[in-house]
Amino acid sequence: MQQRLFPALGLNSTYVSVPDDKQVLYAQGYNKLDEPVRVSPGILAAEAYGVKSSSRDLIRFVEANIGLGQHDAPLQRALSDTRIGYFKVGGMTQDLAWEQYQTPIRLDVLLAGNASAMLNT
């Protein structure tokens, strides 16, 4: 992903593992002693915590995923394919990576589509 996909999307500050020289650019939390902390490395840390991205790259990623920007045909097709609906559950349609709702959407429908009860459907 870091060698091919991220550069193809113009994501120059997005990493699976943030390099040491870039750590100061990334968010951190604080523990109960008000000491700065980051996510703990572990066996599945990269998989569990996902990629780390700058706000600029996050906007680029969202733009690419809503069809803005120009990418080569295979990448554009892959992005489009993530927005194909496969399953309808209540008021929500599940895509590969996204959820779709009819607009305008009522708050109760949106909340129901994101409730923990959805895990059992």
Tab-separated table of C-alpha atoms in Angstrom:
chain	number	residue	atom	x	y	z
A	1	MET	CA	0.000	0.000	0.000
A	2	GLN	CA	2.711	2.449	0.934
A	3	GLN	CA	4.746	1.884	-2.214
A	4	ARG	CA	1.945	1.784	-4.821
A	5	LEU	CA	-1.526	2.717	-3.604
A	6	PHE	CA	-0.828	5.704	-1.373
A	7	PRO	CA	1.365	7.477	-3.971
A	8	ALA	CA	-1.195	6.779	-6.726
A	9	LEU	CA	-3.806	8.551	-4.590
A	10	GLY	CA	-1.432	11.433	-3.809
A	11	LEU	CA	-1.207	10.418	-0.150
A	12	ASN	CA	2.305	11.557	0.673
A	13	SER	CA	1.863	11.704	4.453
A	14	THR	CA	0.018	8.432	5.055
A	15	TYR	CA	1.726	5.419	6.590
A	16	VAL	CA	1.098	1.946	7.920
A	17	SER	CA	4.046	2.583	10.240
A	18	VAL	CA	4.923	6.238	10.744
A	19	PRO	CA	8.676	6.831	10.266
A	20	ASP	CA	10.499	8.162	13.318
A	21	ASP	CA	11.263	11.473	11.602
A	22	LYS	CA	7.519	12.019	10.942
A	23	GLN	CA	6.219	11.149	14.424
A	24	VAL	CA	6.018	14.798	15.534
A	25	LEU	CA	3.449	15.429	12.793
A	26	TYR	CA	0.984	12.829	14.095
A	27	ALA	CA	-1.590	13.061	16.863
A	28	GLN	CA	-1.083	11.592	20.265
A	29	GLY	CA	-3.196	11.142	23.358
A	30	TYR	CA	-2.475	11.592	27.033
A	31	ASN	CA	-2.622	9.114	29.892
A	32	LYS	CA	-4.091	9.761	33.355
A	33	LEU	CA	-0.797	11.356	34.420
A	34	ASP	CA	-1.114	13.810	31.502
A	35	GLU	CA	1.874	12.201	29.778
A	36	PRO	CA	1.851	11.982	25.973
A	37	VAL	CA	1.111	8.486	24.650
A	38	ARG	CA	0.579	6.862	21.284
A	39	VAL	CA	-1.017	3.554	20.377
A	40	SER	CA	0.964	0.642	21.735
A	41	PRO	CA	2.865	-1.479	19.243
A	42	GLY	CA	1.913	-5.133	19.334
A	43	ILE	CA	1.512	-8.241	17.235
A	44	LEU	CA	-1.444	-6.871	15.232
A	45	ALA	CA	-0.920	-3.160	15.879
A	46	ALA	CA	-0.788	-2.113	12.215
A	47	GLU	CA	-3.893	-4.142	11.398
A	48	ALA	CA	-5.814	-2.997	14.474
A	49	TYR	CA	-4.927	0.680	14.323
A	50	GLY	CA	-4.998	1.022	10.543
A	51	VAL	CA	-3.101	3.624	8.593
A	52	LYS	CA	-2.072	6.978	9.984
A	53	SER	CA	-2.740	9.970	7.795
A	54	SER	CA	-2.383	13.734	7.752
A	55	SER	CA	-5.531	15.840	7.504
A	56	ARG	CA	-4.550	16.851	3.958
A	57	ASP	CA	-4.186	13.217	2.911
A	58	LEU	CA	-7.466	12.314	4.605
A	59	ILE	CA	-9.249	14.950	2.516
A	60	ARG	CA	-7.571	13.578	-0.639
A	61	PHE	CA	-8.696	10.071	0.307
A	62	VAL	CA	-12.293	11.183	0.836
A	63	GLU	CA	-12.276	13.136	-2.439
A	64	ALA	CA	-10.983	10.082	-4.312
A	65	ASN	CA	-13.684	7.943	-2.739
A	66	ILE	CA	-16.522	10.281	-3.678
A	67	GLY	CA	-15.372	10.406	-7.278
A	68	LEU	CA	-13.394	13.650	-7.307
A	69	GLY	CA	-9.954	13.808	-8.870
A	70	GLN	CA	-8.405	11.957	-11.776
A	71	HIS	CA	-6.787	8.544	-11.355
A	72	ASP	CA	-5.750	5.896	-13.843
A	73	ALA	CA	-8.549	3.617	-15.036
A	74	PRO	CA	-7.796	0.543	-12.863
A	75	LEU	CA	-7.552	2.634	-9.695
A	76	GLN	CA	-10.676	4.614	-10.571
A	77	ARG	CA	-12.551	1.343	-11.147
A	78	ALA	CA	-11.351	-0.060	-7.818
A	79	LEU	CA	-12.509	3.086	-6.020
A	80	SER	CA	-15.888	2.929	-7.765
A	81	ASP	CA	-16.271	-0.758	-6.929
A	82	THR	CA	-16.064	0.028	-3.201
A	83	ARG	CA	-19.285	2.043	-3.600
A	84	ILE	CA	-21.412	-0.744	-5.118
A	85	GLY	CA	-24.237	-1.790	-2.793
A	86	TYR	CA	-24.380	-5.500	-1.969
A	87	PHE	CA	-26.745	-5.919	0.991
A	88	LYS	CA	-29.733	-3.917	2.197
A	89	VAL	CA	-30.436	-4.003	5.925
A	90	GLY	CA	-33.186	-1.719	7.156
A	91	GLY	CA	-32.558	1.754	5.769
A	92	MET	CA	-28.894	1.072	4.990
A	93	THR	CA	-27.207	-0.505	1.980
A	94	GLN	CA	-23.787	-2.051	2.687
A	95	ASP	CA	-21.048	-1.518	0.108
A	96	LEU	CA	-17.570	-3.068	0.296
A	97	ALA	CA	-16.273	-0.280	2.498
A	98	TRP	CA	-19.090	2.247	2.691
A	99	GLU	CA	-22.714	2.488	3.757
A	100	GLN	CA	-25.416	4.117	1.661
A	101	TYR	CA	-28.586	5.797	2.897
A	102	GLN	CA	-31.368	7.378	0.872
A	103	THR	CA	-31.423	11.150	1.209
A	104	PRO	CA	-32.845	13.029	2.872
A	105	ILE	CA	-32.329	10.710	5.810
A	106	ARG	CA	-34.122	10.863	9.119
A	107	LEU	CA	-31.953	10.816	12.242
A	108	ASP	CA	-33.650	7.680	13.619
A	109	VAL	CA	-32.832	5.748	10.414
A	110	LEU	CA	-29.176	6.837	10.542
A	111	LEU	CA	-28.891	5.949	14.223
A	112	ALA	CA	-30.511	2.541	13.646
A	113	GLY	CA	-28.057	1.811	10.834
A	114	ASN	CA	-25.145	2.499	13.180
A	115	ALA	CA	-26.501	0.825	16.317
A	116	SER	CA	-24.853	-2.178	17.954
A	117	ALA	CA	-27.948	-4.228	17.008
A	118	MET	CA	-26.643	-4.132	13.414
A	119	LEU	CA	-23.884	-6.530	14.477
A	120	ASN	CA	-26.487	-9.268	14.893
A	121	THR	CA	-28.174	-8.894	11.491
